[in-house]
Amino acid sequence: MTVFERALARDQRIEPRDTMPDAYRATMIRQIAQHAHSEIIGMQPEGEWITRAPSLRRKAILLAKVQDEAGHGLYLYSAAETLGADRGDLTRRLIEGRQKYSSIFNYPTLTFADVGVIGWLVDGAAICNQVPLCRSSYGPYARAMIRICKEESFHQRQGYELLTTMMGGTAQQRAMVQDAVDRWWWPSLMMFGPPDGASPNTAQSMAWKIKRHTNDELRQRFVDMTVPQASALGVTLPDPELRWNEARGQHDFGAPDWDELKRVISGDGPLNHQRLARRRQADADGAWVREAAAAHAARSSSGGTT
Ligand code: FAQ
């Protein structure tokens, strides 16, 4: 047994200076980078509503949430750097379409109810997926996940609170919430990835204790957690096959459109082009700041004055 295998068998964390197989390092960089990119691209759908928030209170909340997502991206890029990845290189891979980000952020936010539904369902799905990642085998990732999960829980609560307020409002507001739930439900289920039988990475990632549960296990957990919340809220989940299965002690539910997930992941979702174009523009707009910071750092390290 290698030192790496012994550490995994004892449920110990793998730390940056530990010896690890190249394939483990590559898998960790892949997952952490995709996760970081998702947080950064994930600022866009809700960010579009900051200037159109219906009150100062809602605007302050939304601004803070979107800033938290930027922070999550930064912790995650830092975690990827502990594995030898270069953040500039990861960003280039994202904007050139060579590295993935979550499918969920390629759908449009049509009304302010979408902000609430993203908090409730999308952050809810993110929490379900990420709480087990706090026990992931790679130390810096697992530790980043603890703080991220705390913030995501707060995000989910704010989304649910927004929806509770709208559901107590006019018939038109209730209809907006239902419409947003109808549009975000299936894409939220797709966030957990392809079904287990079609997930190429799960078996190895479970063996390496990067993933602690399969995609389908986490999807099931999310459905079971969300159904009572939907009923408390007074909305219907758009799945005619959704029902409690007494024998299993879990809900049965319909299958998402897996072809749609494949299309969205491969770049052909409703807003993939717009999301990447916006990220590319932000990268170009920020180039002078990075150049100035690098010049300052080079000058400071060579003992020059400012
Ligand atoms: N979208 O073999 P698997 C958030 C890819 S953060 C796009 O099952 P794996 C916070 C997958 O990467 C949301 N691609 O792969 C927030 C793989 O690609 P490859 C992001 C997907 O890695 C809230 C291929 O398909 N969360 O929401 C998707 O074992 C609100 C085969 O799949 C994370 O990244 C998808 N839905 O499992 C922000 C969590 N599903 O091999 C703003 C960490 C699969 O070609 C507002 N990541 N793929 O490179 C994970 O837990 C895993 O990576 C999974 C995929 C579960 C996403």
Coordinates of C-alpha atoms and ligand atoms in Angstrom, one line a residue:
M1 CA 0.0 0.0 0.0
T2 CA 1.4 3.4 -0.9
V3 CA 1.4 6.3 1.6
F4 CA -1.4 7.9 -0.4
E5 CA -3.6 4.7 -0.3
R6 CA -2.9 4.3 3.4
A7 CA -4.0 7.9 4.1
L8 CA -7.2 7.3 2.2
A9 CA -7.9 4.1 3.9
R10 CA -7.5 5.9 7.3
D11 CA -9.8 8.7 6.1
Q12 CA -6.9 11.1 6.4
R13 CA -6.7 14.2 4.3
I14 CA -4.4 14.5 1.3
E15 CA -2.5 17.8 1.7
P16 CA -0.7 19.8 -1.1
R17 CA 2.8 18.6 -0.3
D18 CA 1.8 14.9 0.0
T19 CA 2.7 12.5 -2.8
M20 CA -0.4 11.8 -4.9
P21 CA -1.1 10.0 -8.2
D22 CA -1.0 12.3 -11.2
A23 CA -4.5 11.2 -12.1
Y24 CA -5.8 12.2 -8.6
R25 CA -4.2 15.6 -9.0
A26 CA -5.7 16.0 -12.4
T27 CA -9.2 15.0 -11.2
M28 CA -9.0 17.4 -8.3
I29 CA -7.9 20.3 -10.5
R30 CA -10.7 19.5 -13.0
Q31 CA -13.4 19.4 -10.3
I32 CA -12.2 22.4 -8.3
A33 CA -11.7 24.5 -11.5
Q34 CA -15.2 23.6 -12.8
H35 CA -16.6 24.4 -9.4
A36 CA -14.8 27.8 -9.3
H37 CA -15.9 28.6 -12.9
S38 CA -19.5 27.8 -11.9
E39 CA -19.4 30.3 -9.0
I40 CA -18.0 33.0 -11.2
I41 CA -20.3 32.4 -14.2
G42 CA -23.1 31.9 -11.6
M43 CA -22.9 35.6 -10.6
Q44 CA -24.4 36.5 -13.9
P45 CA -28.0 35.2 -13.8
E46 CA -28.8 36.9 -10.5
G47 CA -26.4 39.8 -11.1
E48 CA -28.7 41.0 -13.9
W49 CA -31.4 41.8 -11.3
I50 CA -29.3 43.9 -9.0
T51 CA -30.2 47.2 -10.8
R52 CA -33.9 46.1 -11.0
A53 CA -34.4 44.8 -7.5
P54 CA -37.8 45.9 -6.2
S55 CA -36.6 47.6 -3.0
L56 CA -33.4 48.8 -1.3
R57 CA -33.5 45.8 1.1
R58 CA -33.8 43.3 -1.7
K59 CA -31.0 45.1 -3.6
A60 CA -28.6 45.0 -0.6
I61 CA -29.3 41.3 -0.1
L62 CA -28.8 40.4 -3.7
L63 CA -25.6 42.4 -3.9
A64 CA -24.2 40.6 -0.9
K65 CA -25.2 37.2 -2.3
V66 CA -23.5 37.8 -5.7
Q67 CA -20.4 39.1 -3.9
D68 CA -20.3 35.9 -1.8
E69 CA -20.3 33.9 -5.1
A70 CA -17.3 35.9 -6.3
G71 CA -15.6 35.0 -2.9
H72 CA -16.4 31.3 -3.4
G73 CA -14.8 31.4 -6.8
L74 CA -11.7 32.9 -5.3
Y75 CA -11.3 30.4 -2.5
L76 CA -11.7 27.6 -5.1
Y77 CA -9.2 29.0 -7.5
S78 CA -6.8 29.3 -4.5
A79 CA -7.5 25.6 -3.7
A80 CA -6.7 24.7 -7.3
E81 CA -3.4 26.6 -7.1
T82 CA -2.3 24.4 -4.2
L83 CA -2.3 21.6 -6.7
G84 CA 0.0 23.5 -9.1
A85 CA -2.7 24.9 -11.4
D86 CA -2.3 28.5 -12.6
R87 CA -5.4 30.7 -12.1
G88 CA -4.8 32.7 -15.3
D89 CA -4.5 29.4 -17.2
L90 CA -7.8 28.1 -15.7
T91 CA -9.6 31.3 -16.7
R92 CA -8.2 31.0 -20.2
R93 CA -9.5 27.5 -20.4
L94 CA -12.9 28.7 -19.3
I95 CA -13.3 31.5 -21.7
E96 CA -12.0 29.5 -24.6
G97 CA -14.6 26.8 -23.8
R98 CA -12.1 24.2 -22.9
Q99 CA -13.2 23.7 -19.3
K100 CA -16.8 23.3 -18.1
Y101 CA -19.0 25.1 -15.6
S102 CA -22.4 24.1 -14.2
S103 CA -25.2 23.7 -16.8
I104 CA -27.6 25.5 -14.5
F105 CA -26.1 29.0 -15.2
N106 CA -27.0 28.8 -18.9
Y107 CA -30.7 29.4 -18.3
P108 CA -32.3 32.9 -18.3
T109 CA -33.6 34.8 -15.3
L110 CA -36.9 36.2 -16.6
T111 CA -38.5 37.8 -13.5
F112 CA -37.5 38.7 -9.9
A113 CA -39.2 35.4 -8.8
D114 CA -36.2 33.7 -10.5
V115 CA -33.9 35.3 -7.9
G116 CA -35.9 33.6 -5.1
V117 CA -36.1 30.3 -6.9
I118 CA -32.4 30.3 -7.6
G119 CA -31.8 30.8 -3.9
W120 CA -34.2 28.1 -2.9
L121 CA -33.6 25.4 -5.6
V122 CA -30.1 26.1 -7.0
D123 CA -28.5 27.0 -3.7
G124 CA -30.5 24.1 -2.2
A125 CA -29.1 21.7 -4.8
A126 CA -25.6 23.2 -4.3
I127 CA -25.8 22.5 -0.5
C128 CA -26.9 18.9 -1.0
N129 CA -24.0 18.3 -3.3
Q130 CA -21.4 20.3 -1.3
V131 CA -22.0 19.3 2.3
P132 CA -20.5 15.9 1.7
L133 CA -17.6 17.6 -0.1
C134 CA -16.6 19.1 3.3
R135 CA -15.4 15.5 3.9
S136 CA -13.7 15.3 0.6
S137 CA -10.2 13.7 0.7
Y138 CA -8.3 16.8 -0.6
G139 CA -7.7 19.1 2.5
P140 CA -7.8 22.6 0.9
Y141 CA -11.0 21.8 -1.0
A142 CA -12.7 20.2 1.9
R143 CA -11.8 23.2 4.1
A144 CA -13.0 25.7 1.5
M145 CA -16.2 23.9 1.3
I146 CA -17.1 24.4 5.0
R147 CA -17.2 28.1 4.7
I148 CA -18.9 28.0 1.3
C149 CA -21.7 25.7 2.6
K150 CA -22.4 28.1 5.5
E151 CA -22.8 30.9 3.1
E152 CA -24.9 28.8 0.7
S153 CA -27.3 27.9 3.5
F154 CA -27.8 31.5 4.2
H155 CA -28.4 32.1 0.4
Q156 CA -31.0 29.3 0.4
R157 CA -32.9 30.9 3.3
Q158 CA -33.0 34.3 1.7
G159 CA -34.4 32.7 -1.5
Y160 CA -37.1 30.9 0.5
E161 CA -37.9 34.0 2.4
L162 CA -38.3 36.0 -0.8
L163 CA -40.6 33.4 -2.2
T164 CA -42.7 33.3 1.0
T165 CA -43.2 37.0 0.7
M166 CA -44.2 36.7 -3.0
M167 CA -46.6 33.8 -2.2
G168 CA -48.3 36.0 0.4
G169 CA -48.7 38.8 -2.2
T170 CA -51.0 39.2 -5.3
A171 CA -52.2 36.4 -7.6
Q172 CA -49.8 37.8 -10.2
Q173 CA -46.8 37.4 -7.8
R174 CA -47.9 33.8 -7.0
A175 CA -48.1 33.1 -10.7
M176 CA -44.6 34.5 -11.2
V177 CA -43.2 32.1 -8.5
Q178 CA -45.0 29.1 -10.0
D179 CA -43.7 30.0 -13.5
A180 CA -40.1 30.3 -12.1
V181 CA -40.4 26.9 -10.3
D182 CA -41.7 25.3 -13.5
R183 CA -38.7 26.6 -15.4
W184 CA -35.9 25.8 -12.8
W185 CA -37.0 22.5 -11.4
W186 CA -35.6 20.2 -14.1
P187 CA -32.4 22.1 -14.6
S188 CA -31.8 22.0 -10.8
L189 CA -32.1 18.2 -10.9
M190 CA -29.5 18.2 -13.7
M191 CA -27.0 20.0 -11.6
F192 CA -26.2 16.7 -9.9
G193 CA -24.8 15.4 -13.1
P194 CA -25.7 12.5 -15.4
P195 CA -27.4 9.4 -13.9
D196 CA -25.0 7.0 -12.2
G197 CA -24.9 4.5 -15.1
A198 CA -23.7 7.3 -17.4
S199 CA -21.3 9.1 -15.1
P200 CA -17.7 8.3 -16.2
N201 CA -16.0 9.8 -13.2
T202 CA -18.1 8.7 -10.2
A203 CA -16.5 5.2 -9.5
Q204 CA -12.9 6.5 -9.4
S205 CA -13.9 9.7 -7.5
M206 CA -15.7 7.6 -4.9
A207 CA -12.7 5.3 -4.6
W208 CA -10.5 8.3 -4.0
K209 CA -13.0 9.7 -1.5
I210 CA -13.3 12.9 -3.5
K211 CA -17.1 12.2 -3.9
R212 CA -18.8 10.7 -1.0
H213 CA -22.1 9.9 -2.7
T214 CA -23.2 9.2 -6.3
N215 CA -25.0 11.7 -8.5
D216 CA -28.3 9.8 -8.1
E217 CA -28.0 9.5 -4.4
L218 CA -27.6 13.2 -4.0
R219 CA -30.4 14.0 -6.5
Q220 CA -32.7 11.7 -4.4
R221 CA -31.7 13.5 -1.2
F222 CA -32.5 16.9 -2.9
V223 CA -36.0 15.8 -4.0
D224 CA -36.8 14.4 -0.6
M225 CA -35.7 17.6 1.1
T226 CA -37.5 19.9 -1.4
V227 CA -41.0 18.3 -1.7
P228 CA -42.1 19.4 1.8
Q229 CA -40.7 22.9 1.3
A230 CA -42.7 23.2 -1.9
S231 CA -45.8 22.2 -0.2
A232 CA -45.2 24.7 2.7
L233 CA -44.7 27.4 0.1
G234 CA -47.8 26.4 -1.8
V235 CA -46.2 25.7 -5.2
T236 CA -46.4 22.6 -7.4
L237 CA -43.3 20.8 -8.7
P238 CA -43.8 20.2 -12.4
D239 CA -43.4 16.4 -12.3
P240 CA -46.5 14.2 -12.8
E241 CA -44.5 11.1 -11.6
L242 CA -43.5 12.7 -8.3
R243 CA -45.0 10.7 -5.4
W244 CA -44.0 9.3 -2.0
N245 CA -43.0 5.7 -2.1
E246 CA -43.8 4.2 1.2
A247 CA -41.8 1.0 0.6
R248 CA -38.6 2.9 -0.2
G249 CA -39.2 5.7 2.3
Q250 CA -38.3 8.1 -0.5
H251 CA -40.0 9.9 -3.3
D252 CA -40.3 8.5 -6.8
F253 CA -39.7 11.1 -9.5
G254 CA -39.4 11.4 -13.3
A255 CA -36.2 11.5 -15.3
P256 CA -34.8 14.9 -16.4
D257 CA -34.2 15.3 -20.1
W258 CA -30.7 13.9 -20.3
D259 CA -30.3 15.0 -23.9
E260 CA -30.9 18.5 -22.8
L261 CA -28.2 18.2 -20.2
K262 CA -25.8 16.9 -22.8
R263 CA -26.6 19.8 -25.1
V264 CA -26.2 22.4 -22.4
I265 CA -22.9 20.9 -21.2
S266 CA -21.5 20.8 -24.7
G267 CA -22.1 24.6 -25.2
D268 CA -25.6 24.6 -26.8
G269 CA -27.8 25.7 -23.9
P270 CA -30.1 28.8 -24.0
L271 CA -27.4 31.3 -22.9
N272 CA -24.0 29.6 -23.1
H273 CA -22.7 32.1 -25.7
Q274 CA -23.9 35.1 -23.8
R275 CA -22.4 33.8 -20.5
L276 CA -19.0 33.2 -21.9
A277 CA -19.0 36.4 -24.0
R278 CA -19.7 38.4 -20.8
R279 CA -16.9 36.5 -18.9
R280 CA -14.5 37.2 -21.8
Q281 CA -15.4 40.9 -21.7
A282 CA -14.9 41.1 -18.0
D283 CA -11.5 39.4 -18.4
A284 CA -10.4 41.9 -21.0
D285 CA -11.7 44.8 -19.0
G286 CA -9.7 43.7 -16.0
A287 CA -6.4 43.1 -17.9
W288 CA -5.0 46.5 -17.0
V289 CA -5.6 45.9 -13.3
R290 CA -3.8 42.6 -13.4
E291 CA -0.9 44.1 -15.3
A292 CA -0.6 47.0 -12.8
A293 CA -0.7 44.6 -9.9
A294 CA 1.9 42.3 -11.4
A295 CA 4.2 45.3 -12.2
H296 CA 3.8 46.6 -8.6
A297 CA 4.6 43.1 -7.2
A298 CA 7.7 42.8 -9.5
R299 CA 8.9 46.2 -8.4
S300 CA 8.4 45.6 -4.7
S301 CA 10.2 42.2 -4.9
S302 CA 13.2 43.9 -6.7
G303 CA 13.4 46.4 -3.9
G304 CA 12.1 49.4 -5.9
T305 CA 9.9 52.1 -4.5
T306 CA 6.4 53.0 -5.5
Ligands
FAQ1 N1 -23.0 20.9 -15.6 O1 -18.8 11.8 -14.4 P1 -19.6 13.0 -14.0 C1 -23.3 26.5 -7.3 C2 -19.7 17.1 -16.4 S1 -21.9 25.7 -7.7 C3 -21.9 20.9 -16.3 O2 -20.8 12.7 -13.1 P2 -18.2 14.3 -11.8 C4 -23.3 27.7 -6.3 C5 -18.6 16.7 -15.4 O3 -17.9 17.8 -14.9 C6 -22.4 24.5 -8.9 N2 -21.1 19.8 -16.4 O4 -18.6 14.0 -13.3 C7 -24.1 28.8 -6.8 C8 -17.8 15.7 -16.2 O5 -17.0 16.5 -17.1 P3 -15.6 16.0 -17.7 C9 -21.3 23.7 -9.3 C10 -21.5 18.7 -15.7 O6 -17.2 15.4 -11.8 C11 -25.5 28.8 -6.5 C12 -18.9 15.1 -17.1 O7 -20.0 15.9 -17.1 N3 -21.0 22.7 -8.3 O8 -24.3 26.1 -7.8 C13 -22.6 18.7 -15.0 O9 -17.8 13.0 -11.1 C14 -26.3 29.8 -7.0 C15 -19.3 13.7 -16.6 O10 -20.0 13.8 -15.3 C16 -19.9 21.9 -8.3 O11 -19.1 22.1 -9.2 C17 -23.4 19.8 -14.9 N4 -24.6 19.9 -14.2 O12 -19.5 14.8 -11.2 C18 -23.6 29.9 -7.5 C19 -19.7 21.0 -7.2 N5 -22.8 17.4 -14.5 O13 -15.2 14.7 -17.2 C20 -24.4 30.9 -7.9 C21 -18.5 20.1 -7.3 C22 -21.7 16.7 -14.9 O14 -15.8 16.1 -19.2 C23 -25.8 30.9 -7.7 N6 -18.6 19.2 -8.4 N7 -20.9 17.5 -15.7 O15 -14.6 17.0 -17.2 C24 -19.1 17.9 -8.3 O16 -19.7 17.6 -7.3 C25 -19.1 17.1 -9.5 O17 -18.1 17.6 -10.4 C26 -20.4 16.9 -10.3 C27 -20.1 16.0 -11.6 C28 -21.4 16.2 -9.4 C29 -20.9 18.3 -10.8

